[in-house]
PDB file of C-alpha atoms in Angstrom:
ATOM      1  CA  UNK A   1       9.658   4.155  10.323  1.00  0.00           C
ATOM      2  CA  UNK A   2       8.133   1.342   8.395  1.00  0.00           C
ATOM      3  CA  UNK A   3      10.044  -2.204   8.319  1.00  0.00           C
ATOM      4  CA  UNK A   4      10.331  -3.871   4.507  1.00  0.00           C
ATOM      5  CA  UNK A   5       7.670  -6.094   3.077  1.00  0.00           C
ATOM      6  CA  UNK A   6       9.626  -9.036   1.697  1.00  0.00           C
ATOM      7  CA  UNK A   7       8.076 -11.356  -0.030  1.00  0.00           C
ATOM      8  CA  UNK A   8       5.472 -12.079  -3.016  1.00  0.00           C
ATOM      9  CA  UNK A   9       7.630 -10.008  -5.356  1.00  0.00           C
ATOM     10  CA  UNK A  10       7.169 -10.643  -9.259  1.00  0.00           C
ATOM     11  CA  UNK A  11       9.001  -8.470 -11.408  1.00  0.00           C
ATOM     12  CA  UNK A  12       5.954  -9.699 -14.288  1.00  0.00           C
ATOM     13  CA  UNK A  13       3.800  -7.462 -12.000  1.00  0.00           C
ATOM     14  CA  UNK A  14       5.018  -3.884 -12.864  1.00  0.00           C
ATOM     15  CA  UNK A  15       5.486  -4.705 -16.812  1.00  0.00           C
ATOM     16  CA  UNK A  16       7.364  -2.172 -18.565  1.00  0.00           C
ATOM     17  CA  UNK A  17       9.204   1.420 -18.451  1.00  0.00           C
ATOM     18  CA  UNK A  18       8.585   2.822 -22.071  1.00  0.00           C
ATOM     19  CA  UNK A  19      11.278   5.136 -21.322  1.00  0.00           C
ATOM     20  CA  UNK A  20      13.156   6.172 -24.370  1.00  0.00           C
ATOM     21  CA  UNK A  21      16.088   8.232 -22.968  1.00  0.00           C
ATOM     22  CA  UNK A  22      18.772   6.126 -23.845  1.00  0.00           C
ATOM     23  CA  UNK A  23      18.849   7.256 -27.326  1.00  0.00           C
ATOM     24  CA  UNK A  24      20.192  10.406 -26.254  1.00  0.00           C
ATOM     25  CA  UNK A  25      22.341   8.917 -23.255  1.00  0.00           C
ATOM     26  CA  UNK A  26      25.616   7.243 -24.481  1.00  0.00           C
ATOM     27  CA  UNK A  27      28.571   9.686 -23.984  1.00  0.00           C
ATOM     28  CA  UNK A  28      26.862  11.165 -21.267  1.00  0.00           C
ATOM     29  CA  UNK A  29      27.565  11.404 -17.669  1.00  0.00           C
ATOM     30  CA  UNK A  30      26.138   8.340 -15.505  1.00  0.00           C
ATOM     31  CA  UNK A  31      24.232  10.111 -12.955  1.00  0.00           C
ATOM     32  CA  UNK A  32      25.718   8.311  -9.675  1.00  0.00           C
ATOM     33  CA  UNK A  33      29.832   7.896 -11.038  1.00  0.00           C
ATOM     34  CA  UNK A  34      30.474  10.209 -13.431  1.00  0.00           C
ATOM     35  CA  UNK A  35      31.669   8.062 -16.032  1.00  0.00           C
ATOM     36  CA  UNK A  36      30.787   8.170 -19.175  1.00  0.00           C
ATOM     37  CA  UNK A  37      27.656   6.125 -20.542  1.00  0.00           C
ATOM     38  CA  UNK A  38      29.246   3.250 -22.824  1.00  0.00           C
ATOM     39  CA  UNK A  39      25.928   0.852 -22.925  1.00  0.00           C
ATOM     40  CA  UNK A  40      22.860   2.664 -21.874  1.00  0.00           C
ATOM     41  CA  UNK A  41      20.180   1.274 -19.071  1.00  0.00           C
ATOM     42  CA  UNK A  42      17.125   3.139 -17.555  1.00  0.00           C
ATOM     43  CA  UNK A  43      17.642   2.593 -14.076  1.00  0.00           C
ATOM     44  CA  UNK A  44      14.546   3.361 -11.826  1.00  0.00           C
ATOM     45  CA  UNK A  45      16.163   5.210  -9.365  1.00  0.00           C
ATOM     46  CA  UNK A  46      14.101   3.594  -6.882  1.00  0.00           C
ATOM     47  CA  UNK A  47      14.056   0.397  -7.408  1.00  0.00           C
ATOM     48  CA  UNK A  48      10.430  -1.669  -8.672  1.00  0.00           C
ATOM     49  CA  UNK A  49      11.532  -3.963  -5.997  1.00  0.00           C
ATOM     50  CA  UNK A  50      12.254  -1.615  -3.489  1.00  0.00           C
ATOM     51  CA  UNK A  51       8.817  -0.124  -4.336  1.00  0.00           C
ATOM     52  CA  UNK A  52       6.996  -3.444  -3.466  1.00  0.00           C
ATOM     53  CA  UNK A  53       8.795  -3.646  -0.307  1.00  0.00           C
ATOM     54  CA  UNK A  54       7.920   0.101   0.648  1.00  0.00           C
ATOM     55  CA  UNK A  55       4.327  -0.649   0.299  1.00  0.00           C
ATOM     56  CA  UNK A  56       4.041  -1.298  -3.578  1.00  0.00           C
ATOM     57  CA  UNK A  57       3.070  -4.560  -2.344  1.00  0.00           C
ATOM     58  CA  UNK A  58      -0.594  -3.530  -1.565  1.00  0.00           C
ATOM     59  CA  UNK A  59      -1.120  -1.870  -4.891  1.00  0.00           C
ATOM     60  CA  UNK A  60      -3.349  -3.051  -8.097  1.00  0.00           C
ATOM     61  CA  UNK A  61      -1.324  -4.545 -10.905  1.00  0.00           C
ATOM     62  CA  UNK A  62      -2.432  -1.011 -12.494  1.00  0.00           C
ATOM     63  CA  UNK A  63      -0.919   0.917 -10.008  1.00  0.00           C
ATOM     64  CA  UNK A  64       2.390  -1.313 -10.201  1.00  0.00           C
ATOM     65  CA  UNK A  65       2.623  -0.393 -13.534  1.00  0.00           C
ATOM     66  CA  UNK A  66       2.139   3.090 -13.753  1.00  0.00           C
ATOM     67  CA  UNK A  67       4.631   3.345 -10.983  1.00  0.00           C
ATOM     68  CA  UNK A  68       7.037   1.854 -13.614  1.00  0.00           C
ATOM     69  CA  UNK A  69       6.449   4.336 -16.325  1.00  0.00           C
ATOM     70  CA  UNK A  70       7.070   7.334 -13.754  1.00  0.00           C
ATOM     71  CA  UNK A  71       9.273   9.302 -15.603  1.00  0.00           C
ATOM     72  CA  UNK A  72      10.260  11.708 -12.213  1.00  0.00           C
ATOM     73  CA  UNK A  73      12.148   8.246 -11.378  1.00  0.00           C
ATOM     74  CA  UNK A  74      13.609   6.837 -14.432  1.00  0.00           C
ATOM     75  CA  UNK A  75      17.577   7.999 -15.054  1.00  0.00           C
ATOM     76  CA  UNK A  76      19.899   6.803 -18.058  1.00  0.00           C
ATOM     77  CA  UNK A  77      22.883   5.049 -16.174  1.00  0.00           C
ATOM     78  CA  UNK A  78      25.823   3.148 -17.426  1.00  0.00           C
ATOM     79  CA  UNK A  79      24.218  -0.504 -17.712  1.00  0.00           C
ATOM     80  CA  UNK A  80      27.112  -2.067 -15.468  1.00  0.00           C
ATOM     81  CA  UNK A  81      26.401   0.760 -12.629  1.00  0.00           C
ATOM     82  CA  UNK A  82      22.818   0.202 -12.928  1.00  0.00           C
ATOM     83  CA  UNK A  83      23.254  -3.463 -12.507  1.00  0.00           C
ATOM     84  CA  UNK A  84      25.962  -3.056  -9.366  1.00  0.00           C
ATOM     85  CA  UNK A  85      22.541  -0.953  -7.935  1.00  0.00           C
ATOM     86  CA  UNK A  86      20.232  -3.242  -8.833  1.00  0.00           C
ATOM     87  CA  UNK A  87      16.923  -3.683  -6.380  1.00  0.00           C
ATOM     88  CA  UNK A  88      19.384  -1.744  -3.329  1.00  0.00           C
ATOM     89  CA  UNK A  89      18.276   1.267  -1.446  1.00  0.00           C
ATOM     90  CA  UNK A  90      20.731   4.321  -0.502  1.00  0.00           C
ATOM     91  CA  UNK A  91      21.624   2.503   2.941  1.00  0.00           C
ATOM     92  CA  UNK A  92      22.021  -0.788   1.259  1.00  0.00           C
ATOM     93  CA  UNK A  93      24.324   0.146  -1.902  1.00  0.00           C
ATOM     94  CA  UNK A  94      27.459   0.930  -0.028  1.00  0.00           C
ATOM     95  CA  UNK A  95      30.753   2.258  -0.963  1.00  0.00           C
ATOM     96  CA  UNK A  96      32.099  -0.701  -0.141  1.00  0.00           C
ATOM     97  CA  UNK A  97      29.804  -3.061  -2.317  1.00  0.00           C
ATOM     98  CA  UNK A  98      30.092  -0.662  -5.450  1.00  0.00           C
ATOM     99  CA  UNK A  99      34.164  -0.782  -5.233  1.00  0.00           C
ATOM    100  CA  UNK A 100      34.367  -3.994  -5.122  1.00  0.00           C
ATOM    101  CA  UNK A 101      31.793  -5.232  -7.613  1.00  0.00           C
ATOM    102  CA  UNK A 102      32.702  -6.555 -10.861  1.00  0.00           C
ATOM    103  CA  UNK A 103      29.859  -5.088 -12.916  1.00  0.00           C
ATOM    104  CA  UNK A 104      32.239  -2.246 -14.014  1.00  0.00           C
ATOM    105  CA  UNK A 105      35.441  -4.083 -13.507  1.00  0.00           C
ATOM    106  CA  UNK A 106      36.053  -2.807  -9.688  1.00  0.00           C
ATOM    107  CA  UNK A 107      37.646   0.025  -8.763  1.00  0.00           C
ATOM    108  CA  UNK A 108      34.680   2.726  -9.240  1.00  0.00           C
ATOM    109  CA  UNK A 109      32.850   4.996  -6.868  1.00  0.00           C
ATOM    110  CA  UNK A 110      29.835   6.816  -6.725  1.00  0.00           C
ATOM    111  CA  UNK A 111      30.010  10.585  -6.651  1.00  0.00           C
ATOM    112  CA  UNK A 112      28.831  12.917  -3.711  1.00  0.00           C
ATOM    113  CA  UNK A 113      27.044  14.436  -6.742  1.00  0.00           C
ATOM    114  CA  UNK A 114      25.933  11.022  -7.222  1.00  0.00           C
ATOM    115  CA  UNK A 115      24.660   9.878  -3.615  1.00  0.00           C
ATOM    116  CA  UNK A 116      22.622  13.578  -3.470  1.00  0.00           C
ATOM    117  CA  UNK A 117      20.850  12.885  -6.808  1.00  0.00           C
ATOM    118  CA  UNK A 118      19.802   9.412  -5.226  1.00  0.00           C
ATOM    119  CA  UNK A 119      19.018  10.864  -2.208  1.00  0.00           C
ATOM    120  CA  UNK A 120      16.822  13.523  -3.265  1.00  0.00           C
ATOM    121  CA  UNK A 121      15.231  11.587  -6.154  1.00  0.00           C
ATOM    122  CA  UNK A 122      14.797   8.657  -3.530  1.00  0.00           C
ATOM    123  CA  UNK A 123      12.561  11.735  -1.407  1.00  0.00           C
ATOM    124  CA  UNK A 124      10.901  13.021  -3.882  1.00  0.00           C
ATOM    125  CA  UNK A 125       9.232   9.585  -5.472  1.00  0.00           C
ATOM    126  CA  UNK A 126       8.517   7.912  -1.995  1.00  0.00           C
ATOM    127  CA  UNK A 127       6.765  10.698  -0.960  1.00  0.00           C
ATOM    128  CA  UNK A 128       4.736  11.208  -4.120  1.00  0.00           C
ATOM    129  CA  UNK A 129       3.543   7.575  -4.230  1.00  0.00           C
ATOM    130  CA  UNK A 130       3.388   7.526  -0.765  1.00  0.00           C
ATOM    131  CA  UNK A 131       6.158   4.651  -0.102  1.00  0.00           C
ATOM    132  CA  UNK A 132       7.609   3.972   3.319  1.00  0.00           C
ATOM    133  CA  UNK A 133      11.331   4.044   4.416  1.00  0.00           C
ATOM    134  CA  UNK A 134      12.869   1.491   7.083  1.00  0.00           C
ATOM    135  CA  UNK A 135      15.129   2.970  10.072  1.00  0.00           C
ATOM    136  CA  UNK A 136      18.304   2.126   7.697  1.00  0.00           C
ATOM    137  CA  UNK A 137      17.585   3.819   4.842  1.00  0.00           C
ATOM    138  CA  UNK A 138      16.319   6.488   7.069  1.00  0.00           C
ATOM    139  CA  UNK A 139      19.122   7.496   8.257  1.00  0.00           C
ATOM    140  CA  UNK A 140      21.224   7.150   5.263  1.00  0.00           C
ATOM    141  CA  UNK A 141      19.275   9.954   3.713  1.00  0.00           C
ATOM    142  CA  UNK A 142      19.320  11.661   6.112  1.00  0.00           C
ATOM    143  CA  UNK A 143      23.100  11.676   6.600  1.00  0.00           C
ATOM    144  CA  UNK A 144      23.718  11.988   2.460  1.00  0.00           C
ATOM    145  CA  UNK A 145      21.201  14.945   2.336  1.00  0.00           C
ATOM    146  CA  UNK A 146      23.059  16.953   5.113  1.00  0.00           C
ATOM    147  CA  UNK A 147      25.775  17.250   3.141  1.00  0.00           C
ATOM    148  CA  UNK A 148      24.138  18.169   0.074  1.00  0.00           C
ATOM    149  CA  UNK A 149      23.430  21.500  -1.896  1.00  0.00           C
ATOM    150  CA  UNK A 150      19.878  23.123  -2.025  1.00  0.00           C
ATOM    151  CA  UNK A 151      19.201  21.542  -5.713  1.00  0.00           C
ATOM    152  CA  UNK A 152      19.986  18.323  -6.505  1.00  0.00           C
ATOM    153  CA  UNK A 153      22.443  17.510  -9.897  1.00  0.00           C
ATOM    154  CA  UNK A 154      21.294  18.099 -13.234  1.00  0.00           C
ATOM    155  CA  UNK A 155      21.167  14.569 -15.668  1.00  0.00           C
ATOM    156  CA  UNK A 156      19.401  13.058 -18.413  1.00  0.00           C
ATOM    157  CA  UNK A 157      15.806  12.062 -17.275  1.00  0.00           C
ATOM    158  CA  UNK A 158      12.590  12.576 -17.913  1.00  0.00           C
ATOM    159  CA  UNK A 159       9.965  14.629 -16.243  1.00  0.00           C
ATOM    160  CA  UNK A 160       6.478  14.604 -16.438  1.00  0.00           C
ATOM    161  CA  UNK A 161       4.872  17.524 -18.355  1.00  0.00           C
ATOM    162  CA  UNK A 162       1.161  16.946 -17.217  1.00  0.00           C
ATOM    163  CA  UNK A 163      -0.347  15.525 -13.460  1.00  0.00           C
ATOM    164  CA  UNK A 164      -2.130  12.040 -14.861  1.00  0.00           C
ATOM    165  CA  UNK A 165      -5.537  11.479 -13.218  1.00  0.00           C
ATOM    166  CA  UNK A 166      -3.942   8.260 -12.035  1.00  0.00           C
ATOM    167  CA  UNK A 167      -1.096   9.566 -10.497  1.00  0.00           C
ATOM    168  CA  UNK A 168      -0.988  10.006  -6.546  1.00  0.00           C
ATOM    169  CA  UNK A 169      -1.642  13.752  -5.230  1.00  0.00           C
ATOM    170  CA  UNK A 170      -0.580  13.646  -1.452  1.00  0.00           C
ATOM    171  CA  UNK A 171       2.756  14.560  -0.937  1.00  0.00           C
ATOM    172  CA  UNK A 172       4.290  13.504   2.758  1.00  0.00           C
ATOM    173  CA  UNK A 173       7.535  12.853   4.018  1.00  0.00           C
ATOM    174  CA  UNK A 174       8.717   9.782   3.861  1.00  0.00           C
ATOM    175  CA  UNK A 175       9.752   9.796   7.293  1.00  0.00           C
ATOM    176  CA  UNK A 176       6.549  10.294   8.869  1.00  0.00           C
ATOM    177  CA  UNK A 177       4.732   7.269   7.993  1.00  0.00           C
ATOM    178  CA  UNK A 178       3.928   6.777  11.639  1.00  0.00           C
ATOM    179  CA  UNK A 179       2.519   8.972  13.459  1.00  0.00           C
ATOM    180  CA  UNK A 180       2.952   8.966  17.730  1.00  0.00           C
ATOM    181  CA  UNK A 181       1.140   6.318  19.399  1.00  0.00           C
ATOM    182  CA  UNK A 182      -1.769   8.712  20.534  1.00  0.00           C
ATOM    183  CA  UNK A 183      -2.836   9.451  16.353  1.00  0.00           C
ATOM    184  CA  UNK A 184      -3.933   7.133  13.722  1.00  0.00           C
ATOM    185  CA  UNK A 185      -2.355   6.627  10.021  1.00  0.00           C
ATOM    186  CA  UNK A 186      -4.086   5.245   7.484  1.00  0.00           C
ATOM    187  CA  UNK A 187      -1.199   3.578   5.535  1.00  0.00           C
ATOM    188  CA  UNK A 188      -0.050   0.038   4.216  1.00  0.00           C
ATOM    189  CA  UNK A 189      -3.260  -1.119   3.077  1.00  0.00           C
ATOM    190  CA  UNK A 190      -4.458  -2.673   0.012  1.00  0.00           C
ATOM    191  CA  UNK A 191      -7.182  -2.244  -2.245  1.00  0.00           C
ATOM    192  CA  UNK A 192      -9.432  -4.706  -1.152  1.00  0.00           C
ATOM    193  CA  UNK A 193      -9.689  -3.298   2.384  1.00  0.00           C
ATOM    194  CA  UNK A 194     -10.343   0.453   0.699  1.00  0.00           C
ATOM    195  CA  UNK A 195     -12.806  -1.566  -1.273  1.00  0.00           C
ATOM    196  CA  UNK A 196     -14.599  -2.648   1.469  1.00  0.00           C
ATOM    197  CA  UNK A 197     -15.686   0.953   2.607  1.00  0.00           C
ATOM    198  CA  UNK A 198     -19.040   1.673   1.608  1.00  0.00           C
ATOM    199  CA  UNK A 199     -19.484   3.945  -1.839  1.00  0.00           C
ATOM    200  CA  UNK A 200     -15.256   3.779  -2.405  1.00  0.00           C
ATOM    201  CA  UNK A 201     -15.108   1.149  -5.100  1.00  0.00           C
ATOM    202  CA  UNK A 202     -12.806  -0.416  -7.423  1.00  0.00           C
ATOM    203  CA  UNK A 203     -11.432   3.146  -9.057  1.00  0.00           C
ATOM    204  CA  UNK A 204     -11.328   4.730  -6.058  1.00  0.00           C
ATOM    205  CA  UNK A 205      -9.773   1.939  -4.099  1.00  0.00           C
ATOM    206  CA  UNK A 206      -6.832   2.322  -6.237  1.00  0.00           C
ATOM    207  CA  UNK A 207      -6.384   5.742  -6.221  1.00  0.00           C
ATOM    208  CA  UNK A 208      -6.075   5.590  -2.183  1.00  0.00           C
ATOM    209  CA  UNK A 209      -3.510   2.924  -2.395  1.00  0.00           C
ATOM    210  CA  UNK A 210      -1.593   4.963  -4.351  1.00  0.00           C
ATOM    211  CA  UNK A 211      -1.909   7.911  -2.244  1.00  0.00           C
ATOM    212  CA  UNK A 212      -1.601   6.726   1.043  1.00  0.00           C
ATOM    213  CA  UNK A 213      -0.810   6.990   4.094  1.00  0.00           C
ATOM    214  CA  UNK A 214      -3.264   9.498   5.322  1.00  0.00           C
ATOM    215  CA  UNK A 215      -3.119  11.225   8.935  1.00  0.00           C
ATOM    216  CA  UNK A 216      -6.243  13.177   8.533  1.00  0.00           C
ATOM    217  CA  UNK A 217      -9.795  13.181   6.805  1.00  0.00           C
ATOM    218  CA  UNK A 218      -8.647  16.169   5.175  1.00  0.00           C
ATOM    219  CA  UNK A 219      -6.013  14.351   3.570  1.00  0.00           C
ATOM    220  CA  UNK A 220      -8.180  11.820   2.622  1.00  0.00           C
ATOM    221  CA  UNK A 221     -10.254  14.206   1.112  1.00  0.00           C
ATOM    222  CA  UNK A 222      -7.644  15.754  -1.001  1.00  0.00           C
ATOM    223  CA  UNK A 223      -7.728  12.781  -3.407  1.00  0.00           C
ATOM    224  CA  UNK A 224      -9.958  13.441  -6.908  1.00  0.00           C
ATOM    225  CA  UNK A 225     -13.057  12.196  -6.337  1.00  0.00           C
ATOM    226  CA  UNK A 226     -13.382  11.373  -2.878  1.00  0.00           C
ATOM    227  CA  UNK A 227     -15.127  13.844  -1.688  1.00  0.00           C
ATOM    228  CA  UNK A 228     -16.002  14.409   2.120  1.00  0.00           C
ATOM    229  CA  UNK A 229     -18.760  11.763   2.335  1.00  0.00           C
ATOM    230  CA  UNK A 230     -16.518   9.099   1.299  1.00  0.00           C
ATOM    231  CA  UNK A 231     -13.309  10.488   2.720  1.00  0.00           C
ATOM    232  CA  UNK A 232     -14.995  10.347   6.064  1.00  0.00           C
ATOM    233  CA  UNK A 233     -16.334   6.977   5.504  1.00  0.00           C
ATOM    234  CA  UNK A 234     -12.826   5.520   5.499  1.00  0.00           C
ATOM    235  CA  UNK A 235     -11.965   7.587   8.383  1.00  0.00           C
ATOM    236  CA  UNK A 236     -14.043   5.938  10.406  1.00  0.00           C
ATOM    237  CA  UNK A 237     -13.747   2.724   9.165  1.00  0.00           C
ATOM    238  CA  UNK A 238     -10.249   2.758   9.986  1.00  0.00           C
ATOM    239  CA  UNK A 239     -10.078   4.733  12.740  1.00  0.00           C
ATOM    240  CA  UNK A 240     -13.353   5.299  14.007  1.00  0.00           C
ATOM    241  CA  UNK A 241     -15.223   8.732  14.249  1.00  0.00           C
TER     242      UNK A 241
END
């Protein structure tokens, strides 16, 4: 596990969503209660500042922002549900928090249909941008997901119909960010230190950032335009040959 990076957030950073799925939302199911959608937010299911503190902190503003327009984590929610969530992870929006918050008046829950579409949404986007979990939130998944069917629940959001070339390609779990003490990870670091590998660049730079962590040259490798000249390069450079 990988412990939070908390400060230096600016919410400026990551600009906009462009996400235009609340037209069709209202009257719909929110995705984590079950009540209906009165007023309409797009809640990025994990959270831009949740992001930064997973590692979003070491990316270009570039980066932050095309993390932002990921459709694979943008979900209409009722706006007072998606402001009870706000910038909380799975461990830290509790039952207890949500019941008793006055967003929606009190009284609501969310839905074991609810918790499992967070969960597995939560998976899905950490590992493709390649954004660390802490011990908490860890284990919160990992006790939601037990319990939860094969496929996650159906709602209205947006997927992405095409790969971008800017979009991250290494897919790991999000709970094996660190490796045993005996193997090294490339992970956590920021453009500027990619940059300073010889032949990697400003383009390049990013596109590791994005992708990280790395356990292998292969891996390294795997990212467009690398190559194994340059992918071996950084190998060494951060964990020598």
């Amino acid at each position: 596990m990988v412990g939070e990076y908390g400060s230096g957030y600016d919410r400026d950073d990551w600009g906009p969503h462009n996400s235009g799925i609340c037209r069709e939302a209202v009257g719909s199911p929110d995705p984590y209660t079950g009540t209906p959608i009165d007023t309409c937010n797009v809640d990025h299911v994990v959270a831009l500042h949740e992001a930064h503190e997973s590692g979003g902190w070491g990316w270009l503003a570039s980066t932050k922002r095309q993390f932002s327009q990921d459709p694979a984590n943008h979900v209409a929610s009722r706006a007072c549900v998606n402001q009870s969530k706000g910038a909380d992870d799975i461990f830290e929006w509790s039952d207890a928090d949500i019941a008793s918050s006055s967003a929606c008046g009190g009284g609501y829950t969310v839905t074991a249909a609810g918790r499992c579409f967070l969960a597995v949404t939560t998976v899905a986007v950490k590992s493709e941008w390649g954004l660390t979990v802490d011990q908490a939130e860890a284990d919160a998944l990992a006790a939601t997901l037990a319990g939860c069917r094969d496929e996650a629940p159906e709602f209205l959001t947006e997927r992405p119909a095409t790969t971008t070339t800017s979009s991250p390609t290494t897919t790991v779990p999000p709970t094996t960010t660190v490796a045993p003490p005996d193997e090294c990870v490339i992970a956590g670091k920021t453009a500027a230190q990619y940059d300073a590998v010889s032949g990697i660049g400003e383009v390049l730079s990013t596109r590791l950032v994005a992708a990280q962590p790395f356990s292998s040259s292969a891996e390294l490798e795997a990212v467009r335009g690398i190559g194994p000249a340059r992918s071996d390069a950084v190998w060494s450079h951060f964990c020598g040959p």
